[in-house]
Short mmCIF file of C-alpha atoms in Angstrom, two decimals:
data_model
loop_
_atom_site.label_atom_id
_atom_site.label_comp_id
_atom_site.label_asym_id
_atom_site.label_seq_id
_atom_site.Cartn_x
_atom_site.Cartn_y
_atom_site.Cartn_z
CA MET K 109 10.66 7.44 29.47
CA GLY K 110 11.60 7.57 25.97
CA LYS K 111 11.14 10.55 23.54
CA PHE K 112 8.73 8.79 21.72
CA ILE K 113 5.56 7.13 22.42
CA ASN K 114 5.39 3.12 22.60
CA PRO K 115 3.45 1.89 19.62
CA PHE K 116 2.61 -1.18 21.41
CA THR K 117 0.11 0.39 23.55
CA ASP K 118 -3.23 1.38 22.92
CA VAL K 119 -2.58 5.14 23.25
CA GLY K 120 0.34 4.83 20.90
CA PHE K 121 -1.06 2.80 18.16
CA LYS K 122 -3.94 4.84 17.75
CA ARG K 123 -2.22 7.80 17.89
CA ILE K 124 0.17 6.53 15.07
CA PHE K 125 -2.51 5.03 12.80
CA GLY K 126 -6.04 6.13 13.81
CA GLN K 127 -6.40 9.80 14.07
CA GLU K 128 -6.86 12.54 11.17
CA ILE K 129 -3.72 14.14 11.85
CA SER K 130 -1.81 10.47 11.34
CA LYS K 131 -3.50 9.99 7.93
CA PRO K 132 -0.28 10.61 5.88
CA VAL K 133 1.33 8.08 7.99
CA LEU K 134 -1.21 5.42 7.62
CA LEU K 135 -1.46 6.18 3.71
CA ALA K 136 2.12 5.93 3.41
CA PHE K 137 2.12 2.72 5.26
CA LEU K 138 -0.62 1.18 3.29
CA ASN K 139 0.68 2.25 -0.02
CA SER K 140 4.22 0.77 0.90
CA LEU K 141 2.57 -2.29 1.98
CA LEU K 142 0.41 -2.53 -1.31
CA GLU K 143 3.11 -1.32 -3.71
CA GLY K 144 2.64 -2.52 -7.32
CA GLU K 145 -0.74 -3.79 -6.52
CA ARG K 146 -2.83 -0.45 -5.88
CA ARG K 147 -2.81 3.36 -4.66
CA ILE K 148 -5.01 4.45 -2.10
CA VAL K 149 -5.48 8.25 -2.36
CA ASP K 150 -7.60 8.84 0.78
CA ILE K 151 -9.07 6.84 3.66
CA GLN K 152 -12.01 7.49 6.17
CA PHE K 153 -11.91 6.15 9.74
CA LEU K 154 -15.03 4.33 10.70
CA ASP K 155 -16.32 3.15 14.03
CA LYS K 156 -15.02 -0.20 14.66
CA GLU K 157 -18.11 -1.01 16.73
CA LYS K 158 -20.09 -1.16 13.41
CA LEU K 159 -18.08 -4.68 12.91
CA ARG K 160 -17.81 -5.36 16.58
CA LEU K 161 -14.01 -5.69 15.96
CA SER K 162 -12.89 -4.98 19.48
CA ASP K 163 -13.56 -5.59 23.16
CA ASP K 164 -11.75 -3.15 25.59
CA ASN K 165 -11.05 -6.13 27.91
CA ARG K 166 -9.07 -8.14 25.18
CA SER K 167 -5.63 -8.61 26.28
CA LEU K 168 -3.12 -6.19 24.13
CA ILE K 169 -5.14 -6.19 20.91
CA TYR K 170 -5.64 -2.85 19.38
CA ASP K 171 -7.41 -2.20 16.08
CA ILE K 172 -8.64 0.54 13.78
CA LEU K 173 -11.38 0.26 10.98
CA CYS K 174 -10.89 2.68 7.81
CA GLN K 175 -12.42 2.71 4.27
CA THR K 176 -10.47 3.64 1.29
CA ASP K 177 -11.35 6.25 -1.47
CA THR K 178 -12.89 3.37 -3.58
CA ASP K 179 -14.61 1.83 -0.74
CA GLU K 180 -12.69 -1.13 0.19
CA TYR K 181 -12.56 -1.67 4.01
CA ILE K 182 -9.23 -1.87 5.76
CA ILE K 183 -8.30 -3.23 9.40
CA VAL K 184 -5.29 -2.49 11.00
CA GLU K 185 -4.57 -4.24 14.02
CA MET K 186 -1.69 -4.32 16.73
CA GLN K 187 -1.62 -7.78 18.66
CA ASN K 188 1.01 -8.24 21.52
CA LYS K 189 -0.02 -11.49 22.87
CA SER K 190 -0.72 -14.81 20.90
CA GLN K 191 -4.31 -16.34 21.45
CA PRO K 192 -5.77 -19.70 20.65
CA PHE K 193 -7.78 -19.88 17.20
CA PHE K 194 -5.95 -16.64 15.98
CA LYS K 195 -6.35 -18.05 12.26
CA ASN K 196 -10.13 -18.61 12.77
CA ARG K 197 -10.61 -15.31 14.54
CA CYS K 198 -8.95 -13.35 11.45
CA THR K 199 -11.26 -15.45 9.31
CA PHE K 200 -14.16 -14.29 11.10
CA TYR K 201 -13.35 -10.43 10.97
CA LEU K 202 -12.82 -10.56 7.40
CA SER K 203 -15.97 -12.52 6.63
CA ARG K 204 -18.08 -10.10 9.16
CA ALA K 205 -16.62 -7.13 7.23
CA ILE K 206 -17.99 -8.79 3.93
CA VAL K 207 -21.10 -9.99 5.19
CA GLU K 208 -22.01 -6.23 6.58
CA GLN K 209 -21.97 -5.11 3.02
CA GLY K 210 -25.02 -7.00 2.29
CA GLU K 211 -28.36 -5.30 1.23
CA GLN K 212 -32.12 -6.34 1.35
CA GLY K 213 -33.89 -7.11 -1.69
CA ARG K 214 -33.62 -9.22 -4.92
CA ASP K 215 -32.07 -6.65 -6.81
CA TRP K 216 -28.79 -6.76 -4.98
CA GLU K 217 -26.01 -8.76 -7.12
CA TYR K 218 -23.35 -8.99 -4.42
CA ASP K 219 -21.57 -5.97 -5.44
CA ILE K 220 -19.14 -6.29 -2.44
CA LYS K 221 -16.07 -4.22 -1.69
CA ALA K 222 -12.73 -6.05 -0.76
CA VAL K 223 -11.55 -6.40 2.71
CA TYR K 224 -8.19 -6.09 4.03
CA LEU K 225 -6.73 -7.09 7.44
CA VAL K 226 -3.37 -6.21 8.25
CA ALA K 227 -2.05 -7.37 11.58
CA PHE K 228 1.21 -6.36 13.59
CA LEU K 229 2.05 -9.42 15.77
CA ASN K 230 4.67 -8.74 18.37
CA PHE K 231 5.42 -12.34 18.75
CA GLY K 232 6.14 -15.31 16.57
CA LEU K 233 2.83 -17.11 15.58
CA ALA K 234 3.03 -20.94 15.96
CA GLY K 235 2.48 -22.64 12.92
CA LEU K 236 3.69 -19.80 10.60
CA ARG K 237 6.59 -19.76 8.68
CA ARG K 238 9.54 -17.85 10.35
CA GLU K 239 9.34 -14.87 8.18
CA PHE K 240 8.35 -11.41 8.56
CA ARG K 241 5.40 -10.99 5.99
CA THR K 242 3.02 -13.47 5.15
CA ASP K 243 -0.12 -12.59 2.67
CA VAL K 244 -2.86 -14.97 2.76
CA ALA K 245 -5.72 -14.72 0.07
CA LEU K 246 -8.33 -17.10 -1.46
CA MET K 247 -6.74 -19.15 -4.21
CA ASP K 248 -7.40 -21.94 -6.82
CA MET K 249 -5.40 -24.65 -5.22
CA GLN K 250 -5.02 -26.69 -8.62
CA ARG K 251 -3.98 -23.51 -10.93
CA HIS K 252 -2.22 -21.59 -8.09
CA GLU K 253 -3.93 -18.42 -9.07
CA LEU K 254 -5.94 -15.94 -7.12
CA PHE K 255 -9.66 -16.95 -7.03
CA THR K 256 -11.09 -13.58 -5.72
CA ASP K 257 -9.30 -10.25 -4.43
CA LYS K 258 -12.24 -9.63 -1.90
CA MET K 259 -10.22 -11.09 1.09
CA ARG K 260 -6.76 -10.28 2.02
CA LEU K 261 -4.96 -11.13 5.04
CA THR K 262 -1.23 -9.63 5.76
CA LEU K 263 0.68 -10.87 8.91
CA LEU K 264 3.80 -9.02 10.04
CA GLN K 265 5.78 -10.90 12.66
CA LEU K 266 7.90 -7.97 13.99
CA PRO K 267 10.41 -10.22 15.97
CA CYS K 268 11.28 -11.58 12.38
CA PHE K 269 12.02 -8.23 10.85
CA THR K 270 15.88 -7.98 11.64
CA LYS K 271 17.03 -5.39 9.33
CA GLU K 272 19.38 -2.84 10.74
CA ILE K 273 18.85 1.05 9.98
CA ASP K 274 21.21 1.24 6.92
CA GLU K 275 19.69 -2.11 5.40
CA CYS K 276 16.12 -0.47 5.17
CA GLU K 277 15.70 0.30 1.46
CA THR K 278 11.86 1.01 1.01
CA ILE K 279 9.59 3.39 2.71
CA PHE K 280 7.68 0.13 4.12
CA GLU K 281 10.89 -1.29 5.86
CA LYS K 282 11.58 2.26 7.19
CA ILE K 283 8.40 2.53 8.83
CA ILE K 284 8.53 -1.05 10.37
CA TYR K 285 11.90 -0.31 11.63
CA VAL K 286 10.77 2.92 13.30
CA LEU K 287 7.72 1.19 14.71
CA LYS K 288 9.88 -1.52 16.13
CA HIS K 289 12.56 0.68 17.63
CA MET K 290 10.45 3.97 18.35
CA GLU K 291 10.43 3.78 22.29
CA ILE K 292 14.37 3.68 22.42
CA LEU K 293 14.90 6.25 19.70
CA GLN K 294 16.29 9.58 20.67
CA ARG K 295 15.67 11.14 17.13
CA MET K 296 13.52 10.14 14.26
CA PRO K 297 15.51 8.50 11.45
CA PHE K 298 15.03 9.07 7.87
CA LEU K 299 13.69 12.76 8.17
CA ALA K 300 15.42 14.05 5.04
CA GLN K 301 14.12 11.05 3.02
CA SER K 302 10.37 11.39 3.39
CA ALA K 303 7.69 14.02 5.04
CA VAL K 304 5.97 10.99 6.55
CA PHE K 305 8.85 10.76 9.19
CA LYS K 306 8.61 14.42 9.92
CA ARG K 307 4.84 13.96 10.67
CA LEU K 308 5.46 10.74 12.67
CA SER K 309 8.18 12.41 14.80
CA GLU K 310 5.63 15.08 15.51
CA ILE K 311 2.60 12.98 16.57
CA ALA K 312 4.74 10.39 18.15
CA ASP K 313 6.61 12.75 20.57
CA VAL K 314 5.64 11.97 24.20
CA ALA K 315 6.07 15.61 24.87
CA SER K 316 3.01 16.50 22.38
CA LEU K 317 0.67 14.59 24.56
CA THR K 318 -2.07 16.55 26.68
CA LYS K 319 -2.20 15.74 30.28
CA GLU K 320 -4.97 13.43 29.93
CA GLU K 321 -3.51 11.61 27.00
CA ARG K 322 -0.26 11.38 29.15
CA ARG K 323 -2.23 9.78 31.96
CA GLN K 324 -3.81 7.30 29.87
CA TYR K 325 -0.63 6.62 27.91
CA ASP K 326 1.22 5.92 31.42
CA GLU K 327 -1.38 3.65 32.35
CA ASP K 328 -1.47 1.54 28.91
CA LEU K 329 2.53 1.62 29.08
CA LYS K 330 2.31 0.17 32.61
CA HIS K 331 -0.26 -2.58 31.43
CA TYR K 332 1.82 -3.57 28.47
CA ARG K 333 5.13 -3.99 30.54
CA ASP K 334 3.43 -5.77 33.24
CA THR K 335 1.86 -8.24 30.55
CA ILE K 336 5.02 -8.44 28.81
CA ALA K 337 6.89 -9.37 31.84
CA VAL K 338 4.07 -12.06 32.83
CA MET K 339 4.61 -13.44 29.43
CA HIS K 340 8.47 -13.70 29.51
CA GLY K 341 8.04 -15.43 33.02
CA GLN K 342 5.66 -17.90 31.89
CA ARG K 343 7.90 -18.69 28.91
CA LEU K 344 10.76 -19.32 31.32
CA GLU K 345 8.67 -21.22 33.65
CA GLY K 346 7.68 -23.38 30.88
CA ARG K 347 11.18 -23.92 29.73
CA ALA K 348 12.22 -24.78 33.35
CA GLU K 349 9.41 -27.27 33.56
CA GLY K 350 10.42 -28.83 30.14
CA ARG K 351 14.00 -29.21 31.20
CA ALA K 352 12.88 -30.94 34.46
CA GLU K 353 10.66 -33.25 32.76
CA GLU K 354 13.67 -34.09 30.39
CA ARG K 355 16.10 -34.78 33.29
CA THR K 356 13.32 -37.05 34.82
CA SER K 357 12.91 -38.94 31.88
CA ILE K 358 16.54 -39.46 31.34
CA ALA K 359 16.88 -40.41 34.91
CA ARG K 360 14.23 -43.14 34.53
CA ASN K 361 16.09 -44.59 31.20
CA LEU K 362 19.42 -44.61 33.07
CA LYS K 363 17.70 -46.28 36.18
CA SER K 364 16.19 -49.26 34.01
CA MET K 365 19.60 -49.75 32.48
CA GLY K 366 20.72 -50.61 35.92
CA LEU K 367 23.15 -47.51 36.48
CA SER K 368 23.82 -46.49 40.13
CA GLU K 369 21.96 -43.72 41.93
CA THR K 370 25.36 -41.90 42.07
CA ASP K 371 26.17 -42.05 38.41
CA ILE K 372 22.55 -41.09 37.59
CA ALA K 373 22.70 -38.08 40.04
CA LYS K 374 25.89 -36.94 38.31
CA ALA K 375 24.24 -37.27 34.87
CA THR K 376 21.11 -35.48 35.44
CA GLY K 377 21.38 -33.12 38.66
CA LEU K 378 18.64 -35.04 40.42
CA THR K 379 18.93 -36.21 44.03
CA ALA K 380 19.08 -39.41 45.35
CA ASP K 381 15.77 -38.99 46.68
CA GLU K 382 14.13 -38.03 43.88
CA ILE K 383 16.01 -40.81 41.79
CA VAL K 384 14.79 -43.35 44.27
CA ALA K 385 11.17 -41.74 43.96
CA LEU K 386 11.09 -42.69 40.17
#
């Protein structure tokens, strides 16, 4: 068991980002994410069921919902497993958060606040560039200009973040580094550089968990590791099946060219019976 909690578990993610005591960590993360655009002074945690964001039976997807001091909604999500229709799902949640702001009556003038969805992805998303950060907004396609700032999606593909500790320059990069390596860290880095890492060290210390929190964390950690192991096994199985299909295809081609079964067997590794059956 590591010194610090695994942030890719439900307990770990919500402890680091989703409680009052962790506000400084979340504020530091969001302000570093949005540096040069805006600064958030305070946030209020909301009941995510208001937007029906979550289903406890979902596989390794955890999220929090908060509102800034200027009333924008921010959804921060950790997703450990890819799923079909991911882009549509993100669009749905952003749209739902906007629609929920609607008011009855003819006097309402569509005074909506911006909604941000920040998604940590503990995998590479198919169809997305192999870059750590991708920001998505509604754009004027001809002018390549922002059409509206009311919807914003930021995808953070953690496997694509490859910086070493001495290469991290900004607070944002340092927080990402800590999150990615937290479970194997024996001491919290960057303590002398920002108070946010001292707070993170305190709330993420496994020893600070209550007995009930530790029980739940152990269950979450087991579920996380089991699921990751299954996913890894599926990837290996898929690769093995792909290689087998490739060998079979090559064998068929060689057989159609008139090569002997012995030569085909040497080239592909298939048995004589497998070659005859083609």
